[in-house]
Amino acid sequence: MASATQDVPSDVPSDVQGDGSSGTPARSKVNLPVFIGSAVIIIAFTLWAWLAPDTAYTTLESVFLWIGANLGWYYILTAGTVVVFVLIVAFSRVGRTKMGPDHSTPKYNLFTWTAMLFAAGIGVDLMFFAISGPATNLTTAPGNEAGSSGATEMAVLWTLFHYGIPGWAMYALMGMAFGLFAYRYHLPLSIRSALYPIIGKRAQGATGDGIEIAAVIGTIFGIATSLGIGVVFLNYGLEWLFDIPQGTGAQIGLIVLAVIVVIFSSVSGVDKGIRRLAELNVVFAVVLLLYVLIAGETTYLLNALVKNIGDFAAFFPSMLFDTFAYNPPEGQWLEWWTLFFWAWWIAWAPFVGLFLARISRGRTLRQFVVGTLIIPFGFILLWISIFGNGAIWEFLSGNTDFITNAVESPEASYYLLLEQYPGATFTIGLSVLTGLLFYITSADSGALVMSNFTSKSLSASDDGAPWLRVFWALATGALTLAVLMLDGVYTLQMATVIIGLPFSVVMYLLMIGVWRALRMERYNRDSREATLPWMVSERSQGSGDRGGMSWRRRLARGMHFPSAKQATEFIETVAAPAVEDVATELKEQGAEVSCERGLVPDTDIPHIDLHVYFGEQTEFKYQVYPVAYSVPSFARSMRPTEETYYRVETFSATGSEGHDLMGYTREQVIADVLDSYERHLTFLTMSEEGGQSGSLHAGSNIPDDWDHDRTNGS
């Protein structure tokens, strides 16, 4: 949602824009069905709002009220279901599954990753709602009389709820779908990839196009809502500082500014500079937060913060599924707040989910979900509690006009609070600068994401063409202005609730797709356990090399750290011929097989890659691939002239199997291939018996180069 994340992708270092293998993203071809379909819908809606504003407003209002009256329960159920789903994934056995190959490590260390997630909790709309939200809840929230002690305690809590765990759970769901299917199953970095476990290769057809059109439409309305909020928020701040009047002229100027920045960024390649501004913005936001804490009633604010934490933990479960069936709130509070926020989070989910997946490659689903739910919300909790309780303090001190003005002019509420403290001119100036930078980086990164969504990406590192970014910047600007002209931010809120409804269906499809993929992961693990007794029995019946190696040879193997030359010799004379023997035999028995030798990039060291195909079912992959490691410090005395040694590892479609073939005989390598093949056959049998058919890798490009998945992150 823009509120917490509108600038997120701009915070990412340039190499996160790819898949980790390159810092320079490739350019994708335009996906014409998705681009034309989404562009036509957006242009048609924008023209409708421009040419028939009264009809457009009346229609939007009618649909909005109908959804609130009849489908509010559905939005609330969806948000609650997503929260439960991601928690089950995180804390069940499948939570150990990585968003990447089994051998992959995180690209970013824990501190850097945490900092990126922390930055994801900041945005101009958080500044907008941190005070207007509690002020409105103080006067209109359900369950308590306006201005009562109960309303005072719940005012900040409801805002935390709307900005909290449910929304970030939606981002986590989208992020795990992107991360699993792109980085683990080697499918394009797109929403349609998550449909493979449901409809197979048809995800590449019209059904997949329809899903991606829905994602683009939802994303552009989510971004337009954020930009609209940013426009009215900044317009008031500019009037306070420079007497620039609020109105259409200033709003057009701000929208044009955002479009110009995107165009300049697209054609000049200054993305890194914009990212640096976004990083500086995080510092500005923290400075403002600390200033209000110190300049305000510090003890009261800290007491309120601790109470908010405890109350949120206590009341969250009951708030999550509360449809107010027995005590409906007055004045469409549910529609304007809970339903709007859930729809807004849904609309922003593809945008932010893509960012979260890119920075989290190599992490387990458990790490990803826990980090996504806790770290950004931690900053949101601090911001809303300190600023929101600052507003509540004004009310408790007798300044009731402050609350009235904050409710009637939400775009002014933030500035009204800063006026209560010394140095208002400086803090308001810094706030306008901070909000402006968030606003600009949001427009720039939003255009980039939408250009990616309307392109054909062959890999996770591909980006859309610059002209696509420019088009989507223009389209977003025109849409924002057209809807603002109807009735300001309120019209954007109504449109978001409406657009979020069809896209919410995609959230359910993602849960089904992710769960089926993780069930396949479970079958894969179970197949290893099921075949282990047979493999052990087979070994015990053998003798010589077939039964195992002598203890002296085993000891020598453990103390040996092979060079590149030795790894090359082993692969060429032992491992590769053994794999080719198995491939030949499989072909003679009627299997569809491919077996190819190749070279590790930038070296002369060979590898060999065996694939066995099973139609629509998951293919078998057995690759012998040399991996370079640093010689351990305890072993340096054995190889004083070498700092690197090689393990000859085996790789499946989901990464390294973790064991080293170096020192095996030809018969032992053949036995290892057969062990893996028999385990795969058991996996296919278990999958079919469990009602799970189809391949997670259908149409994917399983890599034969794995080095880029090994980084120094942790």
Coordinates of C-alpha atoms in Angstrom, one line a residue, residues 29-41 205-206 208-214 453-456:
K29 CA 9.7 -7.2 -25.2
V30 CA 6.2 -5.8 -24.8
N31 CA 3.5 -8.2 -23.8
L32 CA 1.0 -6.9 -26.3
P33 CA -2.2 -8.5 -24.9
V34 CA -1.5 -7.3 -21.4
F35 CA -0.3 -3.9 -22.4
I36 CA -3.1 -3.2 -24.9
G37 CA -5.8 -4.6 -22.5
S38 CA -4.7 -2.7 -19.5
A39 CA -3.9 0.5 -21.5
V40 CA -7.4 0.5 -23.1
I41 CA -9.1 0.1 -19.8
G205 CA -2.3 -18.1 -22.5
A206 CA -5.4 -15.9 -22.2
G208 CA -2.6 -15.6 -17.6
D209 CA -3.0 -12.4 -19.6
G210 CA -6.3 -11.7 -17.8
I211 CA -4.6 -12.2 -14.4
E212 CA -1.8 -9.8 -15.3
I213 CA -4.2 -7.2 -16.7
A214 CA -6.0 -7.3 -13.4
F453 CA 4.2 -6.2 -15.7
T454 CA 3.4 -5.3 -19.3
S455 CA 6.5 -6.9 -20.7
K456 CA 7.6 -10.4 -21.6

